[in-house]
Short mmCIF file of C-alpha atoms in Angstrom, two decimals:
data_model
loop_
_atom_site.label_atom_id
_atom_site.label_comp_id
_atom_site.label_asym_id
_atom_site.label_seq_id
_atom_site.Cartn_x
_atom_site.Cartn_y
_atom_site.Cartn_z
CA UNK A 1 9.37 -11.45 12.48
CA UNK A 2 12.96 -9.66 10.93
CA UNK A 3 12.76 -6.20 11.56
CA UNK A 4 13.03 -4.74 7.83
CA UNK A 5 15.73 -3.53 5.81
CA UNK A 6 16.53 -1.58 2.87
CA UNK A 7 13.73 0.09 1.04
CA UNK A 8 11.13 -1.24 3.78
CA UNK A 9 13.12 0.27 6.36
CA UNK A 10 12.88 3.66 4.33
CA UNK A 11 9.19 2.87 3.63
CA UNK A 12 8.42 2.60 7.71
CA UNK A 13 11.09 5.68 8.96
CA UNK A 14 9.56 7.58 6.34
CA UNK A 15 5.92 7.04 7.31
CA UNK A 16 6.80 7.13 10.94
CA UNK A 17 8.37 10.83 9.99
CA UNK A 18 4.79 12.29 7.91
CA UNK A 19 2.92 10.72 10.83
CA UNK A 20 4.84 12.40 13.49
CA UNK A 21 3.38 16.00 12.02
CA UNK A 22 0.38 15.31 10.61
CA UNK A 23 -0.52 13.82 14.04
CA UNK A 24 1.98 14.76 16.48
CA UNK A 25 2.84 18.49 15.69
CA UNK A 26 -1.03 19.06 14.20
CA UNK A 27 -2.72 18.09 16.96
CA UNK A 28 -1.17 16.66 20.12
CA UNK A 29 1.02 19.77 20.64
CA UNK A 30 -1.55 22.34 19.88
CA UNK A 31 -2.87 22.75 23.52
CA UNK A 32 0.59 24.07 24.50
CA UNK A 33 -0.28 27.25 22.43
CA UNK A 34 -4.10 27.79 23.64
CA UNK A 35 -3.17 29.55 26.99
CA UNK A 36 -0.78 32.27 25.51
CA UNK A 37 -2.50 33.01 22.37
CA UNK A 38 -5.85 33.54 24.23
CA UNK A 39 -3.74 35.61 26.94
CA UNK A 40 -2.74 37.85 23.68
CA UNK A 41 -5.33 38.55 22.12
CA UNK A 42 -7.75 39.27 24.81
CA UNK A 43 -10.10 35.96 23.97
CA UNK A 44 -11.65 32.73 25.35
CA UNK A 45 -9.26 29.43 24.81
CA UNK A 46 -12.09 27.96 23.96
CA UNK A 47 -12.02 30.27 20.94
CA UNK A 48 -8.27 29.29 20.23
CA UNK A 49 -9.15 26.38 20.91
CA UNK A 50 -10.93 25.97 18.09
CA UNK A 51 -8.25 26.19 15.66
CA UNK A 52 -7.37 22.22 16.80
CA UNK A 53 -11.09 21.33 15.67
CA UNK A 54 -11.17 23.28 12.52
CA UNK A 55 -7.88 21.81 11.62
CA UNK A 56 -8.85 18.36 12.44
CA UNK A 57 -11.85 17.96 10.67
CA UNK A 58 -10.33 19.80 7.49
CA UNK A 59 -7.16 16.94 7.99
CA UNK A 60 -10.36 14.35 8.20
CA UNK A 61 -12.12 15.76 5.08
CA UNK A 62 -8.92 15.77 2.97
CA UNK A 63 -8.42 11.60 3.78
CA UNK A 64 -11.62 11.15 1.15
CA UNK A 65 -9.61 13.29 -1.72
CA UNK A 66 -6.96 11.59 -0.89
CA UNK A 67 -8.10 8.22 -1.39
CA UNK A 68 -9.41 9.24 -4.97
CA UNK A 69 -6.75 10.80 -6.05
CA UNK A 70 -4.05 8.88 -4.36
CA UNK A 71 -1.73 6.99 -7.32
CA UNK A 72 1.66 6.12 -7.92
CA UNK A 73 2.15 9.29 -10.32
CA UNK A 74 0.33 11.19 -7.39
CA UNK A 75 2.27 9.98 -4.34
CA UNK A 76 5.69 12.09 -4.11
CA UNK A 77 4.01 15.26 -5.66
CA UNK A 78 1.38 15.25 -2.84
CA UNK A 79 3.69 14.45 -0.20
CA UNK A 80 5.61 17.58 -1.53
CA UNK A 81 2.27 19.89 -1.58
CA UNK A 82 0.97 18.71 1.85
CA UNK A 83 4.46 19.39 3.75
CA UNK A 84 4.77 22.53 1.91
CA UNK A 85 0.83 23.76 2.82
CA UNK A 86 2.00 22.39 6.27
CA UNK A 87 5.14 24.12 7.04
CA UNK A 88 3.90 27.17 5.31
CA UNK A 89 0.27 27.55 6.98
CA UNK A 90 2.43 27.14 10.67
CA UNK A 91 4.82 29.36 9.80
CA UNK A 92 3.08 32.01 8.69
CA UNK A 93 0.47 31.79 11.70
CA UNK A 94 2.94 34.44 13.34
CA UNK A 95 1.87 37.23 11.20
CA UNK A 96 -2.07 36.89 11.41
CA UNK A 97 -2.29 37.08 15.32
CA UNK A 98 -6.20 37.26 15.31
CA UNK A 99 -9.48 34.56 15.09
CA UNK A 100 -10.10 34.85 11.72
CA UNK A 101 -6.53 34.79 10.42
CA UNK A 102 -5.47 32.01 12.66
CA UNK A 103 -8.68 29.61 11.95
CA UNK A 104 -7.72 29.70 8.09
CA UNK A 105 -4.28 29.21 8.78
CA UNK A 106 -5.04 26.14 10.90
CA UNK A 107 -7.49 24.98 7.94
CA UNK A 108 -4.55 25.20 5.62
CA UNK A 109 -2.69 23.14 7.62
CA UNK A 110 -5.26 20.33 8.05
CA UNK A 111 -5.70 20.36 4.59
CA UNK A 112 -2.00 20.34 3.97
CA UNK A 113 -1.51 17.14 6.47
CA UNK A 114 -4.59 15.36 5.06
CA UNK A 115 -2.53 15.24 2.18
CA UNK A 116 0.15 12.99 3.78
CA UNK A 117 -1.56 12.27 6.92
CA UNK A 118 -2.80 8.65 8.47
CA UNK A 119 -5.43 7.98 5.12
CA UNK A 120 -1.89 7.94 2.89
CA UNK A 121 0.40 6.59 6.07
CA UNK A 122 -1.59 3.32 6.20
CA UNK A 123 -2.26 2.85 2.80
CA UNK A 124 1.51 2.70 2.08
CA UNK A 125 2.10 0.52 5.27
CA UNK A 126 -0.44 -2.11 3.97
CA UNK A 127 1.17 -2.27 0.31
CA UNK A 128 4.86 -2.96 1.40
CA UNK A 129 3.99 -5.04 4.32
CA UNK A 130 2.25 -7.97 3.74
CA UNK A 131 2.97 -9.50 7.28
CA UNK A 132 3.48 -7.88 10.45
CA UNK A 133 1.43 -5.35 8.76
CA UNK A 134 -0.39 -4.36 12.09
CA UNK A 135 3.14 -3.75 14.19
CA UNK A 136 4.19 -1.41 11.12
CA UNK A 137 1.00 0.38 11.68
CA UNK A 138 1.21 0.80 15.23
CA UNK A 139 4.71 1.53 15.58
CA UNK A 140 4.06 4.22 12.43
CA UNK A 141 0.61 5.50 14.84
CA UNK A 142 3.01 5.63 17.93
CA UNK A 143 4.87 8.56 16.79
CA UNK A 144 2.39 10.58 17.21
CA UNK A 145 2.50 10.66 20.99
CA UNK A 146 6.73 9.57 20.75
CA UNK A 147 6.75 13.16 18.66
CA UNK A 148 4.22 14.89 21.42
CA UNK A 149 6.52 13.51 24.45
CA UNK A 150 9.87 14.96 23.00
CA UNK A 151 8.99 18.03 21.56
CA UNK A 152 6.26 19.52 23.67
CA UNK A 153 9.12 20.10 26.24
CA UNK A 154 10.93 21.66 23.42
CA UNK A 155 8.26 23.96 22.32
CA UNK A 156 7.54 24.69 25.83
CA UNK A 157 10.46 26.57 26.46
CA UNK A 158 10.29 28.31 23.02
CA UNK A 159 7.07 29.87 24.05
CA UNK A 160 8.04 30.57 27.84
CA UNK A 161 11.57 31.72 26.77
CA UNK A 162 9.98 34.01 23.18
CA UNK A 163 6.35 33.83 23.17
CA UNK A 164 3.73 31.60 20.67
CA UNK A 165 5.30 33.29 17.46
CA UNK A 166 8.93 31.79 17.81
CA UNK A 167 7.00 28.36 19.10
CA UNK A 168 4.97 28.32 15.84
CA UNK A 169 8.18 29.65 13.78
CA UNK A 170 10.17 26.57 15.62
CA UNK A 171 7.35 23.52 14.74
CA UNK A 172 7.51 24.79 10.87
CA UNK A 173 11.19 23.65 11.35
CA UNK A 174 10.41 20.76 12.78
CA UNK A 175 7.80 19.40 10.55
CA UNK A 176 10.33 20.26 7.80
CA UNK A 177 12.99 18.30 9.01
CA UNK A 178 10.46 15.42 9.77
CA UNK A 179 9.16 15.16 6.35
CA UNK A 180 12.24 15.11 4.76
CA UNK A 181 12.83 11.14 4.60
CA UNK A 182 9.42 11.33 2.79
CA UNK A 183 10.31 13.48 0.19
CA UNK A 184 14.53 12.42 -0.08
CA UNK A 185 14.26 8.82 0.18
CA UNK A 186 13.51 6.67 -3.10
CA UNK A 187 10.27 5.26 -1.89
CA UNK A 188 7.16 4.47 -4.12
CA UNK A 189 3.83 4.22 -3.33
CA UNK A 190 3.64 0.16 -3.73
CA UNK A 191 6.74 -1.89 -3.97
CA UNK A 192 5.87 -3.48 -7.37
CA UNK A 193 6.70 0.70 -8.50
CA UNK A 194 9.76 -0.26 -7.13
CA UNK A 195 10.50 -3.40 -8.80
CA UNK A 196 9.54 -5.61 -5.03
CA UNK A 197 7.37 -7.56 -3.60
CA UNK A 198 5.27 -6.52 -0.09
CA UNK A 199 7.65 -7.61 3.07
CA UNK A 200 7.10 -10.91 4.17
CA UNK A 201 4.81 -12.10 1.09
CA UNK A 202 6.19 -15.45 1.12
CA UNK A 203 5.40 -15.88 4.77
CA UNK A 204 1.92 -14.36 4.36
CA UNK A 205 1.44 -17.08 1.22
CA UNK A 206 2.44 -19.92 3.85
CA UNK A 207 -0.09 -18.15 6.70
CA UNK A 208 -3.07 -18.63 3.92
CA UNK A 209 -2.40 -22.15 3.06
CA UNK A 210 -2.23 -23.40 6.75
CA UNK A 211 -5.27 -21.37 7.28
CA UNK A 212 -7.04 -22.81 4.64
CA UNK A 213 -5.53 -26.66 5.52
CA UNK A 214 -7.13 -25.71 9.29
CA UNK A 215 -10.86 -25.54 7.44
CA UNK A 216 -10.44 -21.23 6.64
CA UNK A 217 -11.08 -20.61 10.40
CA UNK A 218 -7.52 -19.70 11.42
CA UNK A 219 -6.93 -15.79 11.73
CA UNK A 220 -4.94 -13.96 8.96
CA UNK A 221 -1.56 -12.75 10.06
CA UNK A 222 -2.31 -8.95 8.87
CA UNK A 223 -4.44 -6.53 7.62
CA UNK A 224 -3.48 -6.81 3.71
CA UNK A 225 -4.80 -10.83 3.52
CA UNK A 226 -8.04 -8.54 2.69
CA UNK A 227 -11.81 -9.39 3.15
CA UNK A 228 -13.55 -12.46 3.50
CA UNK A 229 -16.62 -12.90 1.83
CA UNK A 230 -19.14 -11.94 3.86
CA UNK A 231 -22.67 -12.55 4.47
CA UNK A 232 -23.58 -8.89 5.03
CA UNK A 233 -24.46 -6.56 2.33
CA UNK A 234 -21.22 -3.92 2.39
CA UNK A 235 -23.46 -1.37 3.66
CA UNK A 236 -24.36 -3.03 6.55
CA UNK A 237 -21.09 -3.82 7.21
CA UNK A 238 -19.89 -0.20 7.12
CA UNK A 239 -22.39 0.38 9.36
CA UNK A 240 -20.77 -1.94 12.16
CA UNK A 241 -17.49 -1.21 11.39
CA UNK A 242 -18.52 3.01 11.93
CA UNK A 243 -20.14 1.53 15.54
CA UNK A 244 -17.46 0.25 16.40
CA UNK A 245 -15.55 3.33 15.45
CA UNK A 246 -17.78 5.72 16.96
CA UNK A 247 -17.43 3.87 20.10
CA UNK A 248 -13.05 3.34 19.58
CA UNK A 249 -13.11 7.15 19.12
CA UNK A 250 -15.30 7.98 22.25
CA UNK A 251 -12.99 5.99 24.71
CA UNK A 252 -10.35 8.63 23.74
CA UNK A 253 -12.26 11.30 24.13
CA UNK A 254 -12.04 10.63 28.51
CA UNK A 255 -8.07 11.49 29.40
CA UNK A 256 -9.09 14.94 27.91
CA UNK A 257 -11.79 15.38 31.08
CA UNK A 258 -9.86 13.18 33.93
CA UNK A 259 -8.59 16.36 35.71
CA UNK A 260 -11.90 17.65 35.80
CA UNK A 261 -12.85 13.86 36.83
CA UNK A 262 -11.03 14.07 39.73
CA UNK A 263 -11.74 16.98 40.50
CA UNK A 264 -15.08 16.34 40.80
CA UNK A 265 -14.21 13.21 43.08
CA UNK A 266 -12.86 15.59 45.29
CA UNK A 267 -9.06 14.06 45.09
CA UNK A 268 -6.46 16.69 44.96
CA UNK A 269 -5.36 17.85 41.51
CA UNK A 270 -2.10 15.92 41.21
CA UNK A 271 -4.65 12.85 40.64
CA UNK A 272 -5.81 14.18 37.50
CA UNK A 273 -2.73 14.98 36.00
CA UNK A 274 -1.43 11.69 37.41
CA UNK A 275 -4.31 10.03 35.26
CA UNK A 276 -4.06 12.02 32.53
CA UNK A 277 -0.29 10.65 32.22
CA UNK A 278 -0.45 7.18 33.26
CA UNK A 279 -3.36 7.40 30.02
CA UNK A 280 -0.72 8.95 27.39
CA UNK A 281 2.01 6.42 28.37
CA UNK A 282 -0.78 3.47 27.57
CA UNK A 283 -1.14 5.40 24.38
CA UNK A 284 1.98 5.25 22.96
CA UNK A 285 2.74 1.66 24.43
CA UNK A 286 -1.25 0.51 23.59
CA UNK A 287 -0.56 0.73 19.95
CA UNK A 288 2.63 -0.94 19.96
CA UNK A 289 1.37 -3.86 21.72
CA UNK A 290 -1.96 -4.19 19.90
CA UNK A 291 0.04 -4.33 16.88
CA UNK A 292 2.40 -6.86 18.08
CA UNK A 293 -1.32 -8.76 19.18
CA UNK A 294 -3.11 -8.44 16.00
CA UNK A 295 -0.42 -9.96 14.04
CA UNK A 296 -0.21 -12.93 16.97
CA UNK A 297 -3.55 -13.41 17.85
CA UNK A 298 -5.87 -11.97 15.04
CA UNK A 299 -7.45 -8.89 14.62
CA UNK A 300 -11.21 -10.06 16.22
CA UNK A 301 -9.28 -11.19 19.58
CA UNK A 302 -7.07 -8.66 20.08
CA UNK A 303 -9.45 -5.76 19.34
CA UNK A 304 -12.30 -7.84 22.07
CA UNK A 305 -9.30 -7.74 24.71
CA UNK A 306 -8.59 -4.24 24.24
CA UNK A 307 -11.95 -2.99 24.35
CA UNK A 308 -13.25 -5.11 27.04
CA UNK A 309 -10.12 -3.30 28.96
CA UNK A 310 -11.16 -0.09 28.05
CA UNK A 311 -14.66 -0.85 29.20
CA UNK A 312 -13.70 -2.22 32.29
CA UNK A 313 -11.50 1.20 33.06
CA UNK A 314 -14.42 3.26 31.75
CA UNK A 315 -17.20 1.62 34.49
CA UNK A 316 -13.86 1.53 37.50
CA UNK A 317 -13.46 5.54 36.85
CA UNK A 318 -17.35 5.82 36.94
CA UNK A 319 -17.95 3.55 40.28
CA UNK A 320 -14.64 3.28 41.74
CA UNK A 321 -13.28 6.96 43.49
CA UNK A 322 -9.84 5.80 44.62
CA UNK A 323 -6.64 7.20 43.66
CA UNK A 324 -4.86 4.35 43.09
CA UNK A 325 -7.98 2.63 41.34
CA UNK A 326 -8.18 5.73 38.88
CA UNK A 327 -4.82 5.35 37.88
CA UNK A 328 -5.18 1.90 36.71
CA UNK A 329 -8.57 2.35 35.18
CA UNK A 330 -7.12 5.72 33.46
CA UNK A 331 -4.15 3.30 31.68
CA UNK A 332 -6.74 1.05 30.95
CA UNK A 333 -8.66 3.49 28.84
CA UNK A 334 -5.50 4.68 27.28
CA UNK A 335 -5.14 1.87 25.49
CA UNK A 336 -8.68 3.25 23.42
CA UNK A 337 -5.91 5.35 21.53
CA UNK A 338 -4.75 2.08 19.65
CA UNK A 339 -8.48 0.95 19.18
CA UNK A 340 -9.09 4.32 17.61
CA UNK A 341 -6.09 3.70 15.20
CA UNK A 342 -4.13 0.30 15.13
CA UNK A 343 -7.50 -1.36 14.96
CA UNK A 344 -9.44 0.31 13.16
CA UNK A 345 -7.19 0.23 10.25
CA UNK A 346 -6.81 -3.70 10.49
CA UNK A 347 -11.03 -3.82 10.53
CA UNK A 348 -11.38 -1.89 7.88
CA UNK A 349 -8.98 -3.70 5.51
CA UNK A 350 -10.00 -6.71 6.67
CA UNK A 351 -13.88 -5.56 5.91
CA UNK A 352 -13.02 -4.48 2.85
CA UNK A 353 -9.75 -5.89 1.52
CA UNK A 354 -7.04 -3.86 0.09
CA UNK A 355 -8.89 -2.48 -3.06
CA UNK A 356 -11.76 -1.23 -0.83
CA UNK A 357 -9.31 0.55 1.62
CA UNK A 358 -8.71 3.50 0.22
CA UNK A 359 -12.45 3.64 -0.31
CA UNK A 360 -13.80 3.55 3.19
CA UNK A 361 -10.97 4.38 5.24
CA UNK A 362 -10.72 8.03 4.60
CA UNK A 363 -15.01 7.37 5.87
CA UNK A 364 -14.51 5.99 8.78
CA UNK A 365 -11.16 8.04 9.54
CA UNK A 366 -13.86 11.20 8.96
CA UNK A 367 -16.05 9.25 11.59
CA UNK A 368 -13.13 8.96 14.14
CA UNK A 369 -12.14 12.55 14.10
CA UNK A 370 -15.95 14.02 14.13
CA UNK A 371 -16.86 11.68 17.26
CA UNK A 372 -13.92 12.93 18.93
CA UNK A 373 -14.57 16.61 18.12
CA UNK A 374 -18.42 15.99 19.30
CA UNK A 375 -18.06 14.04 21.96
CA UNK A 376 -15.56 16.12 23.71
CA UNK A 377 -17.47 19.01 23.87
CA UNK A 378 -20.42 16.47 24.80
CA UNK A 379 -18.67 15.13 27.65
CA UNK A 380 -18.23 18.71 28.91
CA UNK A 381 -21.42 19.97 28.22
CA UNK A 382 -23.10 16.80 29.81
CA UNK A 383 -21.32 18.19 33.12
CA UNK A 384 -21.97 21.51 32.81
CA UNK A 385 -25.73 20.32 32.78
CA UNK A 386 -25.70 17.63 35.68
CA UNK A 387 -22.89 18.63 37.55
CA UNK A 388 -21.78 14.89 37.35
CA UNK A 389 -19.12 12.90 34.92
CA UNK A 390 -21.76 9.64 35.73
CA UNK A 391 -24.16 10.29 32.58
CA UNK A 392 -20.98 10.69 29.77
CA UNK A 393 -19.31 7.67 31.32
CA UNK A 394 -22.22 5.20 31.44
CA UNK A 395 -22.63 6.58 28.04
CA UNK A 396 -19.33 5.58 26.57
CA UNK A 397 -19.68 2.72 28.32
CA UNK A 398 -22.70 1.41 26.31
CA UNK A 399 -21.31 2.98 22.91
CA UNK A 400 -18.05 0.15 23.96
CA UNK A 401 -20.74 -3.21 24.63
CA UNK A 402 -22.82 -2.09 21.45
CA UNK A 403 -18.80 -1.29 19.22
CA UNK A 404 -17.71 -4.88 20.14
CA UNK A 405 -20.82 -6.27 19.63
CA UNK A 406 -20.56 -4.47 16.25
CA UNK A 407 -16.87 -5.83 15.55
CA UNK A 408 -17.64 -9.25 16.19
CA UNK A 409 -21.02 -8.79 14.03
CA UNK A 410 -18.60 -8.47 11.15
CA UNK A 411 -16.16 -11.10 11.76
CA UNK A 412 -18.92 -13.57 12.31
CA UNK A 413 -20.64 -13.01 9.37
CA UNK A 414 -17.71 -13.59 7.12
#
């Protein structure tokens, strides 16, 4: 497909810009911060640490306001408040240096980014886009880690060169400058606000009447052709569709442990941090290419591929102790991050079609986030218990056959 122009264009860098903090400075910077801050005041990093899951789940929470209050009179003026909650919760986290003080701050902020985080991100993407809708998400999704890889070396020397403060002082900056094609730019919420039509409609019109010629069992091109009927009640079908989640959200819970993986293996430390990277480079790339899949092969197939992958990497790290195996495996189960995004954003739109988006998005979004705040303190405390990574990978492992089963559940029924 043409890459887009114009107001699209502005749509995507704009989106790609609100996703790059409410993803990449919220969360996948945060753990540069833990070590000093915990040095300073005298505490635990798991304390600090905290901060990360009280702002997530807070950012989680806010996607179900969000998708009630969410309108085209709404849009700019909660872009505006969100950024501003943002930037001011992080910049003023300098002047509370203490628990309590910091673990409001950081609730401010979620609540600030839920405001123009991934719930409002993907709603936008699938109303302009009405094909290639899944490689707007992912690319959109991938600056989260693209943000993470170039600034964490930024904010790294910050800190070393003048402590946590200036570090925090210097990502308020940076999520203001980030946001700012948001709130500039002349974008709407929907392009008929704008006097348009969704990118690619004519193509996506052409897509439905082949499909339909082929008997209606040729895959949609993208996430907005909606739901199917289906012969599920919707409960039930939420009730997959969070499986399937819960299990998406659990495969990227591993890269978090595979130092202490390896450890455990007995391989020298380099392995682990060799693992850990080889799974953040599938991250990044893993979303771009599952959205470049969904819109070629379907949403059902792609999302099969990329969890059988991930379930194949989850059982090699669990049977197979060799460096070079645990490498692969570990960029196999990287590519969970795009399950846990790309894909789930595709299933639920396609579960629920475009109306019921905003309705059970922000659901299974709150889903995603509390599985991965559970089950990473699960994996851990599984160790701690048995001494052994065997019990939390088997586990995942069975939460991945019982998700795809799940998946294609809903697909078939429709």
């Amino acid at each position: 497909m043409k890459l887009p122009t114009g107001k699209y264009l502005m749509v995507l860098v704009s989106m790609c810009g609100l996703i790059a903090v409410s993803l990449g400075l919220l969360v996948n910077v945060s753990g540069l911060f833990f070590a000093p801050i915990a040095e300073e005041l005298g505490v635990g990093r798991g304390e600090v640490s905290m901060t990360l899951t009280i702002a997530n789940l807070v950012y989680a929470v806010t996607g179900l306001l969000v998708g009630r209050i969410l309108s085209p009179k709404t849009f700019k003026p909660m872009i505006l408040a969100g950024v501003t909650l943002m930037v001011a919760g992080t910049a003023l986290l300098p002047l509370f240096p203490s628990l309590p003080g910091l673990y409001l701050l950081n609730a401010v902020r979620g609540f600030g980014a839920g405001l123009f985080g991934v719930v409002l991100v993907t709603t936008v993407i699938n109303s302009w886009f009405a094909s290639g809708t899944a490689l707007m998400t992912s690319i959109a999704m991938g600056f989260s880690g693209i943000a993470a890889a170039i600034l964490s070396p930024i904010l790294s020397s910050v800190i070393a060169a003048g402590g946590w403060r200036a570090g925090y002082l210097v990502s308020a900056v940076l999520a203001a400058v980030l946001c700012l094609p948001a709130i500039l730019m002349p974008i709407k919420l929907t392009p008929e606000d704008a006097g348009l039509v969704p990118y690619g409609a004519d193509d996506a019109r052409t897509d439905g009447a082949d499909a339909a010629k082929a008997g209606g069992a040729a895959k949609t091109g993208g996430s907005v052709a909606g739901a199917k009927s289906s012969a599920l009640p919707t409960a039930i079908v939420f009730v997959l569709v969070s499986i399937y989640s819960i299990a998406s959200s659990m495969g990227s819970v591993l890269p978090q442990h595979f130092p202490g993986m390896s450890e455990s293996y007995l391989m020298p430390a380099a392995v682990g941090a060799g693992m850990l990277s080889v799974a953040m480079a599938c991250n990044t790339l893993g979303k771009l290419g599952l959205g470049v899949l969904i819109d070629t092969l379907g949403t059902m197939r792609s999302s099969l591929l990329y969890g059988v992958a991930v379930l194949l990497g989850v059982l090699g790290v669990a049977f197979v102790h060799n460096a070079a195996a645990l490498y692969v495996c570990a960029g196999l189960i990287g590519l969970s991050y795009g399950m846990a995004t790309v894909s789930i954003v595709s299933v639920t739109c396609e579960s629920f079609g475009v109306e019921g988006y905003t309705t059970y998005y922000p659901r299974v979004n709150l889903i995603v986030t509390a599985t991965n705040a559970i089950g990473t303190v699960l994996v851990g405390a599984i160790y701690d218990g048995l001494g052994s990574y065997l019990v939390a990978l088997i586990m995942t492992a069975v939460l991945l056959a019982a998700g795809l089963v799940s998946l294609v559940t809903v697909y078939r029924s429709r």
